[in-house]
Coordinates of C-alpha atoms and ligand atoms in Angstrom, one line a residue:
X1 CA 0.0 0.0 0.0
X2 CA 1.1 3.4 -0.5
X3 CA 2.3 6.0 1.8
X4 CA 0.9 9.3 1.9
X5 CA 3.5 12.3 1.9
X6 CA 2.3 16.0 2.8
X7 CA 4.5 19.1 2.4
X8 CA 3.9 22.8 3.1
X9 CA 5.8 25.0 1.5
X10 CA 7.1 28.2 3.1
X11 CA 8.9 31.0 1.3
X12 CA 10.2 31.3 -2.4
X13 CA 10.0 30.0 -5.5
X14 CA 13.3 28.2 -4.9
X15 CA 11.2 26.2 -2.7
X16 CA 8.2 25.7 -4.6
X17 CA 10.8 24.0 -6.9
X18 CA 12.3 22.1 -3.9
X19 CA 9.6 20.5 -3.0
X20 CA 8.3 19.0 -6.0
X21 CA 11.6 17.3 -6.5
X22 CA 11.4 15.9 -2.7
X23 CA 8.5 14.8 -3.6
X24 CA 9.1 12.9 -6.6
X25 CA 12.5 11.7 -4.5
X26 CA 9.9 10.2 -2.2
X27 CA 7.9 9.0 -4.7
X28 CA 10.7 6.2 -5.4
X29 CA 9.9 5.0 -1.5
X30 CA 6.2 4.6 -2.4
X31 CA 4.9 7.5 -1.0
X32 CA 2.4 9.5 -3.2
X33 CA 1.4 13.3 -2.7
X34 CA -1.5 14.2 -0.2
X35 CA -3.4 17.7 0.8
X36 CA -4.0 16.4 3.6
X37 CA -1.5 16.6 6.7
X38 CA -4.3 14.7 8.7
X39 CA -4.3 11.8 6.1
X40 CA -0.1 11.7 5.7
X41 CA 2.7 9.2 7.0
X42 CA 4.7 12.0 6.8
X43 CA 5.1 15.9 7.1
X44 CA 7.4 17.7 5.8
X45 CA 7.7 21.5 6.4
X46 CA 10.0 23.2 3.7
X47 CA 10.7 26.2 5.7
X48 CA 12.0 30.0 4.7
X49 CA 15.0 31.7 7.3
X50 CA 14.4 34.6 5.5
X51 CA 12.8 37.2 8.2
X52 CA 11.9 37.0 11.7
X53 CA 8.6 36.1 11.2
X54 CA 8.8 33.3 8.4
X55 CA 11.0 31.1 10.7
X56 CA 8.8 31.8 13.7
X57 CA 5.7 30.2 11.8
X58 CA 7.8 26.8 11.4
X59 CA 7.5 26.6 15.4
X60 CA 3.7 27.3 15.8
X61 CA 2.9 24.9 12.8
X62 CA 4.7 22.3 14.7
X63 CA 3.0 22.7 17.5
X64 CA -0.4 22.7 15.3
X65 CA 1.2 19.0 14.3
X66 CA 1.4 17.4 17.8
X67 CA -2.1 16.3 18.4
X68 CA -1.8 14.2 14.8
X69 CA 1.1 12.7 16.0
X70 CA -0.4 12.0 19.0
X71 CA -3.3 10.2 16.7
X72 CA -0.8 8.3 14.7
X73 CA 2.9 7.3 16.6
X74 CA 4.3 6.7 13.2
X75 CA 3.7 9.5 11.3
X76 CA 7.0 10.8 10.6
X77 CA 7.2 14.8 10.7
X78 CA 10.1 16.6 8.8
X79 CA 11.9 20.3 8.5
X80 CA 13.7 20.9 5.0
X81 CA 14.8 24.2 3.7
X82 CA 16.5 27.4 5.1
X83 CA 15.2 27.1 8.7
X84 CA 16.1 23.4 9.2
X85 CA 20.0 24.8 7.6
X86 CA 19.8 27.9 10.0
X87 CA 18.9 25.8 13.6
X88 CA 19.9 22.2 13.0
X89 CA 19.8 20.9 16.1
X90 CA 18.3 23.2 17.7
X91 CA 15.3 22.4 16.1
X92 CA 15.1 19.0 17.3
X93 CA 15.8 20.1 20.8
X94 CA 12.8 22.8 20.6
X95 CA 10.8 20.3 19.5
X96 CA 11.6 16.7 19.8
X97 CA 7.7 15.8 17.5
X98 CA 10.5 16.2 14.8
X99 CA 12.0 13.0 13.2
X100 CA 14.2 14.3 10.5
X101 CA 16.2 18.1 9.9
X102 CA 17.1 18.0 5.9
X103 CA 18.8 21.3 4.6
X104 CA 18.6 22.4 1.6
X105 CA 21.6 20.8 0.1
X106 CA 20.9 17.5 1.0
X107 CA 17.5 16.6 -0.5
X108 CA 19.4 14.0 -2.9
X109 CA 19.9 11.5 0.1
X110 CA 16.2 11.8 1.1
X111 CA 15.5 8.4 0.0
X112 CA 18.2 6.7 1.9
X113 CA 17.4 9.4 5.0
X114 CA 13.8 7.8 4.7
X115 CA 15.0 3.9 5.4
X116 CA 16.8 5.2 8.2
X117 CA 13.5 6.9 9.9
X118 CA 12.0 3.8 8.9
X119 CA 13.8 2.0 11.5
X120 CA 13.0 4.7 14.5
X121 CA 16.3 6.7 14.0
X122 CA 16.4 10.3 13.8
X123 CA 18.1 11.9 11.0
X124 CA 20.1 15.3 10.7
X125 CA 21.5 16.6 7.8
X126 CA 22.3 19.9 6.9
X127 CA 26.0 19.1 4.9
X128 CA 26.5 21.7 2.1
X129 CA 28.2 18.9 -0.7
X130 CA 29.5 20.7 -3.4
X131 CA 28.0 18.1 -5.9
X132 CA 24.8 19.2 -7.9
X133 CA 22.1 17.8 -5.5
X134 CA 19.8 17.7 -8.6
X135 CA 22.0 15.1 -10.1
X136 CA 21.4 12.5 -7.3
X137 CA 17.1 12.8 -7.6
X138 CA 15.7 10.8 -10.2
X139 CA 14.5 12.3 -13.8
X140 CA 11.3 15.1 -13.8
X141 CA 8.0 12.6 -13.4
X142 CA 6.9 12.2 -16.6
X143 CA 2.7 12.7 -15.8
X144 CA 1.1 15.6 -18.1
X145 CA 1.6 19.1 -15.8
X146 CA 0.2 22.3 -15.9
X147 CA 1.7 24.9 -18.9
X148 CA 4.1 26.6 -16.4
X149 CA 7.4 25.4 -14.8
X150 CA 10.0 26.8 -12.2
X151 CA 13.4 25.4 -13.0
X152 CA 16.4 26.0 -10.3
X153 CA 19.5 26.5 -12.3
X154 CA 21.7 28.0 -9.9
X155 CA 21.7 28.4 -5.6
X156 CA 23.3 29.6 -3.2
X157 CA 24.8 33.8 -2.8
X158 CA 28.2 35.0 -2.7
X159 CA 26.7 38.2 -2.3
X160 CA 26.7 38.9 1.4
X161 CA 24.4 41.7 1.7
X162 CA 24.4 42.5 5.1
X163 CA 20.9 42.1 6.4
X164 CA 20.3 38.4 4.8
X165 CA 21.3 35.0 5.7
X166 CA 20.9 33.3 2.3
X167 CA 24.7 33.1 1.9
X168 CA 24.3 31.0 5.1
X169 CA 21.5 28.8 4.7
X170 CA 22.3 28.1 1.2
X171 CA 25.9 28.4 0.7
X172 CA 27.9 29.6 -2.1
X173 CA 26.7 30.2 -5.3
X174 CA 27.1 27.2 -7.5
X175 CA 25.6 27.1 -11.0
X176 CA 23.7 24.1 -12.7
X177 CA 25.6 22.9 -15.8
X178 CA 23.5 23.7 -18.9
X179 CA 23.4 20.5 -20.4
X180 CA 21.7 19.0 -17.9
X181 CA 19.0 22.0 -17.3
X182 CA 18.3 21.6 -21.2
X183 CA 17.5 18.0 -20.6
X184 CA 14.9 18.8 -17.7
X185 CA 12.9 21.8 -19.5
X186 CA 13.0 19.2 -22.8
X187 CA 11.1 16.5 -20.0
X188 CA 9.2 19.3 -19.1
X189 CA 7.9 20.3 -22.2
X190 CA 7.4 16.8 -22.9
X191 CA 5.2 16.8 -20.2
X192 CA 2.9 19.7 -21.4
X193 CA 4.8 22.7 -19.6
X194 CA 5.1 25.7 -22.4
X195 CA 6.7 28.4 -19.7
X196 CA 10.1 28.2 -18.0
X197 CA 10.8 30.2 -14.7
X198 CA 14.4 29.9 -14.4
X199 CA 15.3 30.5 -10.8
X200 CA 18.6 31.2 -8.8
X201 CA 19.0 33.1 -5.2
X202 CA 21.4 35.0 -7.9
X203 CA 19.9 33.5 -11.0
X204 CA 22.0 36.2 -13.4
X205 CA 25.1 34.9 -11.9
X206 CA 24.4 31.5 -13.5
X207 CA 28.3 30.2 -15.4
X208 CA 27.0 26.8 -16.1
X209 CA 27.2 27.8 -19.7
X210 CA 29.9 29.4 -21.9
X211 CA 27.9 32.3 -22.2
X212 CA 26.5 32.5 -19.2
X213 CA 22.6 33.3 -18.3
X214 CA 22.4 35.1 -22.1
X215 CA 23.2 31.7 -23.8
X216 CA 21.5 29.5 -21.8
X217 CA 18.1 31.9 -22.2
X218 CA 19.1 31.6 -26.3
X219 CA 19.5 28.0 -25.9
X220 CA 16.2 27.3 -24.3
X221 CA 14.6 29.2 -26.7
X222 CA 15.6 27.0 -28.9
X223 CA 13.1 24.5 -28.3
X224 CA 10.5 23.4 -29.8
X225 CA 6.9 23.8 -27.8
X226 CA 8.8 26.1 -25.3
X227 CA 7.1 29.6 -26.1
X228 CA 8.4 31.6 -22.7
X229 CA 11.2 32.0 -20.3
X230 CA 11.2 34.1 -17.8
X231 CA 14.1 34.1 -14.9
X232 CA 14.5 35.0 -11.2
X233 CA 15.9 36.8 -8.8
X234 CA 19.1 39.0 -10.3
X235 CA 21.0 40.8 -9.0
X236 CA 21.8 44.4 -10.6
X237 CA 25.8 43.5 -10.7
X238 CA 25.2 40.4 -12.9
X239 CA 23.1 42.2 -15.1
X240 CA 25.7 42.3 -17.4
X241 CA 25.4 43.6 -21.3
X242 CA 24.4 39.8 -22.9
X243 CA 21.6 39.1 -20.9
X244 CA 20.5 43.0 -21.5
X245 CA 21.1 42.5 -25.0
X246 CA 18.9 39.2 -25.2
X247 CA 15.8 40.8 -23.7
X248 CA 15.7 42.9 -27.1
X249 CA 16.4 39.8 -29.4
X250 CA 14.8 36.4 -27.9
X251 CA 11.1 37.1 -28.2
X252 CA 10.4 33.9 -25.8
X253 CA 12.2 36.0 -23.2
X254 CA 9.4 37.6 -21.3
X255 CA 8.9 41.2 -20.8
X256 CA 9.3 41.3 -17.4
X257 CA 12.1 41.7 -14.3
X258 CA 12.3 41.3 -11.4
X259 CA 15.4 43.3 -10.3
X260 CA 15.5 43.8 -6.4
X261 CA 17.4 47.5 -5.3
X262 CA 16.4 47.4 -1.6
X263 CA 17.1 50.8 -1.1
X264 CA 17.6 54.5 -2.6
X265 CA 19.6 55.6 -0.3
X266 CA 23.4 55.7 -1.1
X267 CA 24.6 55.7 2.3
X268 CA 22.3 52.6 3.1
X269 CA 22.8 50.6 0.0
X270 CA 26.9 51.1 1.1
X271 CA 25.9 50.1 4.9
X272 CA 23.8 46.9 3.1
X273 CA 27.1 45.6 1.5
X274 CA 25.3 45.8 -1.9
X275 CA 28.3 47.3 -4.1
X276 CA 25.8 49.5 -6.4
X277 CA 24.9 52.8 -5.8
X278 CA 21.0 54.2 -6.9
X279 CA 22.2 55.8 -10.2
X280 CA 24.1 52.3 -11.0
X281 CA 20.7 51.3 -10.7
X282 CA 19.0 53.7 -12.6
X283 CA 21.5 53.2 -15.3
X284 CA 20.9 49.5 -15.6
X285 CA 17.0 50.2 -15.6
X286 CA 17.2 52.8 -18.4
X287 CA 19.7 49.9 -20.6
X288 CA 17.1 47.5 -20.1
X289 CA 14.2 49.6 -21.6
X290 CA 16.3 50.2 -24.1
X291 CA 16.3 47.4 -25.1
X292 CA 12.9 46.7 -24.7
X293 CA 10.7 49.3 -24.4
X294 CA 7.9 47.9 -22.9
X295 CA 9.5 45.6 -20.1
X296 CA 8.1 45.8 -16.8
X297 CA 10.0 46.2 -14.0
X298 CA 9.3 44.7 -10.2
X299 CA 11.9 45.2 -7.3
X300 CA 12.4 44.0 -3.3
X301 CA 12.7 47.1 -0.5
X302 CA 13.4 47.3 2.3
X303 CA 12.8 49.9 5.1
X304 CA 13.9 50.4 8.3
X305 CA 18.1 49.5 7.6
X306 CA 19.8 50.1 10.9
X307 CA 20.4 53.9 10.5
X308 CA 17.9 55.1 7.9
X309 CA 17.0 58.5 8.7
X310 CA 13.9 60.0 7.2
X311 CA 16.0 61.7 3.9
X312 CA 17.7 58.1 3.8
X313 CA 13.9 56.7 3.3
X314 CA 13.2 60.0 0.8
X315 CA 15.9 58.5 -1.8
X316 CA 14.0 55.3 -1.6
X317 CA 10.9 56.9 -2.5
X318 CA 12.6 59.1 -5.4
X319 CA 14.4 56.1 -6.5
X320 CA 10.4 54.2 -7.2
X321 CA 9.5 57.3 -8.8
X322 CA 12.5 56.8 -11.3
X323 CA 12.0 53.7 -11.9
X324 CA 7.7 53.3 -12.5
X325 CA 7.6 49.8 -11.2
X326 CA 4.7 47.1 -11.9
X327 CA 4.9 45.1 -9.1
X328 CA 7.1 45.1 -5.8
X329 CA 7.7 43.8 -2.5
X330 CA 8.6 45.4 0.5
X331 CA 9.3 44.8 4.1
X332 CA 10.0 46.4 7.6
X333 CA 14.0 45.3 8.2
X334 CA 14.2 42.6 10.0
X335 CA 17.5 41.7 12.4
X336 CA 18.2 37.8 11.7
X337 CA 20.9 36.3 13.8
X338 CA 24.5 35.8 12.3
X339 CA 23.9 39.0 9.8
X340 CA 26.6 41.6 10.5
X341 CA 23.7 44.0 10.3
X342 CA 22.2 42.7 13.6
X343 CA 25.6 44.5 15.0
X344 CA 24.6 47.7 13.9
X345 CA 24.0 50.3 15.9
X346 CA 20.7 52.5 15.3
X347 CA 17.9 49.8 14.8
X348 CA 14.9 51.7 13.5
X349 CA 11.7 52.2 16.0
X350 CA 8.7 49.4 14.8
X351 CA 6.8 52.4 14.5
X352 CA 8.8 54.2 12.5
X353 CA 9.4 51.5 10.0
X354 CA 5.1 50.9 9.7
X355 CA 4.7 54.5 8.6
X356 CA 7.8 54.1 6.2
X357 CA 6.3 51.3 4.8
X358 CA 2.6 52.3 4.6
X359 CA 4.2 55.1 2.5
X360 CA 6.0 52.3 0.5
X361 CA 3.2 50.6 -0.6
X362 CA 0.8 53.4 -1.4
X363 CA 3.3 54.4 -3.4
X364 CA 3.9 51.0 -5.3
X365 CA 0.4 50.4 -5.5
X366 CA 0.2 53.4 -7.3
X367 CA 2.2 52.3 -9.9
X368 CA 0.8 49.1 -9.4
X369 CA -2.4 49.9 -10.5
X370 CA -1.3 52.5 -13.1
X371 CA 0.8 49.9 -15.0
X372 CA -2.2 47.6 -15.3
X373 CA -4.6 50.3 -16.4
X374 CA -2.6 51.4 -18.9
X375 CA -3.0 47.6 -20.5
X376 CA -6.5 48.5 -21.1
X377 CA -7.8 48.5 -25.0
X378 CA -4.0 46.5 -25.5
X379 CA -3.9 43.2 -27.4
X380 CA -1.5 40.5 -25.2
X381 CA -0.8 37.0 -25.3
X382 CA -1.7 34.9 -22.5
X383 CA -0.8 31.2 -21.6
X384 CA -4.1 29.9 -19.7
X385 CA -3.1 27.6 -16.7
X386 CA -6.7 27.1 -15.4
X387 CA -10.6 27.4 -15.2
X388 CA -10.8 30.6 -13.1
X389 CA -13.8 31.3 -10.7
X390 CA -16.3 32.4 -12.8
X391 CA -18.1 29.5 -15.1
X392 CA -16.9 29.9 -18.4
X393 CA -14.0 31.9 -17.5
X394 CA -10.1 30.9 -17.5
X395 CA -7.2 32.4 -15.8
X396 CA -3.6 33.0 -17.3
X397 CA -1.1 35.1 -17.4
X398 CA -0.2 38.0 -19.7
X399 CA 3.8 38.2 -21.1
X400 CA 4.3 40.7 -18.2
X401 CA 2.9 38.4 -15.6
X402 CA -0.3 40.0 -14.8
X403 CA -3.2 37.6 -13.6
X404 CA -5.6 37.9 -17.3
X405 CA -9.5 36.0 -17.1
X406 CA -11.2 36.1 -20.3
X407 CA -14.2 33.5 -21.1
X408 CA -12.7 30.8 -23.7
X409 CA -13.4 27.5 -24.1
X410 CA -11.3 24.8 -21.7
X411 CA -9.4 22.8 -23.9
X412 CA -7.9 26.7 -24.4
X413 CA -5.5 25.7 -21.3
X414 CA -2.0 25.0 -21.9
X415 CA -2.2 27.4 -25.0
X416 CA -1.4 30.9 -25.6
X417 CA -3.8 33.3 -27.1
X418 CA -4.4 36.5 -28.0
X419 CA -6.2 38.6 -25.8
X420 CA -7.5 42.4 -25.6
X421 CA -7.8 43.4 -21.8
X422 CA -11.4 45.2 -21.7
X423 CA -10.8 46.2 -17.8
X424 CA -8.0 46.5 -15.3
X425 CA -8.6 45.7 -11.6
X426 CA -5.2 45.9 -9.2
X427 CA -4.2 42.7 -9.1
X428 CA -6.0 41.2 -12.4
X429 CA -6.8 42.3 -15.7
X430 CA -10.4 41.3 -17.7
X431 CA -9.9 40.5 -21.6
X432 CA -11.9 39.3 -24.6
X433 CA -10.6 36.8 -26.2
X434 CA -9.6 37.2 -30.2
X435 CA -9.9 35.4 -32.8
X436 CA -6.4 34.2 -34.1
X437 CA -5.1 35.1 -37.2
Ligands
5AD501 N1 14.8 41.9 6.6 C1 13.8 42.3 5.8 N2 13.8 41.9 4.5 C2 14.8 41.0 4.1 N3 15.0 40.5 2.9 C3 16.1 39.7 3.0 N4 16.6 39.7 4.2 C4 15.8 40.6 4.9 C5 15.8 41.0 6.3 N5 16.7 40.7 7.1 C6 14.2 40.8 1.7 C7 15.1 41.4 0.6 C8 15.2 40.3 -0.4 C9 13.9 39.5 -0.2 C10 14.0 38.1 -0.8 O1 13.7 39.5 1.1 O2 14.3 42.5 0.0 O3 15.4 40.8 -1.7
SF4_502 FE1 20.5 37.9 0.2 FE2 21.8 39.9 -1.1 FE3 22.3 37.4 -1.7 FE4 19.9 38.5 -2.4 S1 22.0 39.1 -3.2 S2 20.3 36.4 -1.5 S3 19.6 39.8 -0.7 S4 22.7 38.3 0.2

C-alpha cells in the first residue's frame, strides 16, 4: 500500500521548486502526494529563514502537528529548507515531535534518509556537498503538468548583503551545468509545460554555460513547444550587457524583471554591502528599456536599515519614482541572527518602519495599479493555466505576468492566445478573447 506524503511549503520559488523534486524523490519509497496533513505518513515542512517572522511560523505549525502525532505514533514529521540549515539541532531540541532536519543541500539523500526513519532513528543533515544535488534525484515525473514550470538552475549567494542569511543557509553560489538544465525543460515540455521560470537566489550569476545566463536563455529558446522563459531573482551587478542584450532579441524571453534594489539611499545601499549605488541602478534600468521598451520592472525594498533616517527613506521613495515599477515587495528590516547587520548600531523604531512602509506601498500600489490600467484596449498573449472562478471563464497570465481572465473555451488551457484586456482591476486584468489570425 502506499504512503501518503504532505509538504507545506514556506517561502520562495526556490522552494516551490524544492519540494516538487522531494516529492518525486519520495515517490521512489512509495509514497504519493496528499493535501491532507491529517491523512499523511509523513510531514514535511519546507521552511523559509528569510525574516523573523517566516521562521517563527515553522515553530507554531509544529505545534499545530502534535495532536496528529499524538493520533498516529508513526507519522513521521520533517523540516527541509532554510530554517532546518539555519537551527539544525536546535530544532530538534525545541521540539523533539521532529523525526528528521534535511537542509537544503541535501535533498538527494532523502530516499536513503527515509530507510533510516523507517527504522526509528532520527536523521540530521544539513551538509553543504559541493556536488549538484539535482543530479542525485531521479528524472522530472513524466505525468502531463500544468503549462508553467519553475526550474532552479543555480543556488546559493556569494553576495553577502548585510541584512540576509541566504549566503548562510544556502551556501555559495554554485551554477547548474546547462546540459543537464536543457534536458529537464526538454522533459518538461514533454510533459505539457510551455513556460520556463528559471530561478537562482542570484539567478544572473548563472556560469554553467559558456555564455552565461544570455546563452543559456538563447539555448532554451531554442526548443521546440517552449514559447516563454522568464528568470528570477538578479541581481543588478550580474546584469551584465548579454543578458541585456537578449531581452531585445529572444522574443520567448518575457517582458518582465524582477530586479530587487532594496534601497535609494546611497549611504544605506553602502551600509547593506550591496556594491551598487542608486544611479548604478537607474542606469541599468534605463539599458534595459532600451532594449525593450515595454519591459516591466518589479523590485524587493526594504525599510527600516539600521540607520535610515527619514531623507535616507526620501531616496528610496525618489528612487520608485525613477524607476515606474509594476509590481514590488517590501518589508519592515528585520534583524536575523548571524547577519553583520544585527551589529549595527541604530535599529529603526517598529513604528517608525510601519509609517515608512505604509508610504512604500501606497506608493507601489500606485504604480501598481497604473501599470495595469494602462493595459487597457491592449492586445497581449496569454498562456491559460486554469478554469478561473467564474463558469466559463479561464485564468492566465499575460507576457508581463499579470493575472488575465477572459471566457474561452477549456481545452484553451495549456495554450497561448491572443487577448484584448477590456478592464483592469489591481491585481487582475479582464480581456476578450480574439480570434487568431
Ligand atoms: N529583513 C527584511 N527583508 C529582508 N530580505 C532579505 N533579508 C531581509 C531582512 N533581514 C528581503 C530582501 C530580499 C527579499 C527576498 O527579502 O528584500 O530581496
Ligand atoms: Fe541575500 Fe543579497 Fe544574496 Fe539576495 S543578493 S540572496 S539579498 S545576500
Amino acid at each position: 500500500m502506499s504512503r501518503k506524503l504532505y509538504i507545506k511549503t514556506y517561502g520562495c520559488q526556490m522552494n516551490v521548486y524544492d519540494s516538487e523534486r522531494m516529492s518525486e524523490a519520495l515517490g521512489g519509497q512509495g509514497y504519493v502526494p496528499t493535501d491532507r496533513p491529517e491523512e499523511a505518513d509523513m510531514i514535511l515542512l519546507n521552511t523559509c529563514h528569510i525574516r523573523e517572522k517566516a521562521a517563527e511560523k515553522v515553530y507554531s505549525e509544529l505545534g499545530r502537528l502534535k495532536h496528529l502525532k499524538a493520533e498516529k505514533p508513526d507519522l513521521k514529521i520533517g523540516v527541509a529548507g532554510c530554517v532546518a540549515q539555519a537551527e539544525g539541532e536546535e530544532i530538534m531540541r525545541r521540539q523533539p515531535l521532529v523525526d528528521l532536519v534535511v537542509g537544503p543541500q541535501s535533498y538527494h539523500r532523502l530516499p536513503q534518509m527515509e530507510a533510516r526513519l523507517g527504522s526509528g532513528a532520527k536523521v540530521l543533515d544539513t551538509d553543504m556537498p559541493e556536488d549538484d544535488k539535482f543530479e542525485g534525484l531521479k528524472g522530472r515525473t513524466k505525468a502531463k503538468r500544468g503549462p508553467t514550470a519553475f526550474l532552479t538552475v543555480q543556488e546559493g549567494c556569494d553576495k553577502f548583503c548585510s541584512f540576509c542569511v541566504v549566503p548562510y543557509t544556502r551556501g555559495a553560489e554554485q551554477s547548474r551545468p546547462a546540459d543537464r538544465i536543457m534536458a529537464e525543460a526538454r522533459e518538461l515540455v514533454e510533459a505539457g509545460v510551455r513556460e520556463i521560470t528559471l530561478l537562482g537566489q542570484n539567478v544572473n550569476a548563472y556560469h554553467g554555460h559558456a555564455g552565461d545566463l544570455a546563452g543559456l536563455v538563447r539555448d532554451l529558446a531554442g526548443i521546440d513547444g517552449l514559447d516563454r522563459i522568464r528568470y528570477t531573482t538578479s541581481h543588478p551587478n550580474d546584469m551584465d550587457d548579454a543578458l541585456i542584450a537578449a531581452h531585445g532579441e529572444v522574443p520567448e524571453l518575457m517582458p518582465y524583471l524582477h530586479l530587487p534594489v532594496q534601497s535609494g539611499s546611497d549611504r544605506i545601499l553602502k551600509a547593506m554591502n550591496r556594491k551598487h549605488t542608486a544611479e548604478s541602478y537607474l542606469a541599468i534600468v534605463e539599458r534595459l528599456r532600451a532594449a525593450r521598451p515595454d519591459l516591466l520592472l518589479s523590485g524587493d525594498f526594504i525599510v527600516g536599515f539600521p540607520g535610515e533616517t527619514d531623507a535616507d527613506f526620501e531616496d528610496t521613495l525618489a528612487l520608485v519614482r525613477a524607476v515606474g515599477y509594476g509590481q514590488a515587495y517590501s518589508f519592515k528590516y528585520s534583524a536575523r541572527p548571524g547577519t553583520p547587520a544585527m551589529e549595527r548600531k541604530g535599529q529603526v523604531d517598529e513604528a517608525v518602519k510601519s509609517d515608512r512602509l505604509a508610504r512604500l506601498q501606497a506608493l507601489l500600489a500606485e504604480q501598481q495599479a497604473a501599470a495595469q490600467e494602462a493595459m487597457v484596449g491592449r492586445e497581449v498573449t496569454v498562456l491559460f493555466e486554469k478554469a478561473g472562478r467564474m463558469p466559463g471563464q479561464l485564468v492566465g497570465k499575460s507576457g508581463h505576468l499579470q493575472a488575465v481572465h477572459a471566457e474561452a473555451d477549456a481545452a484553451l488551457i495549456g495554450t497561448i492566445a491572443p487577448v484584448r484586456i477590456a478592464a483592469a482591476a489591481p491585481n487582475s486584468l479582464k480581456g476578450e478573447l480574439l480570434e487568431r489570425v
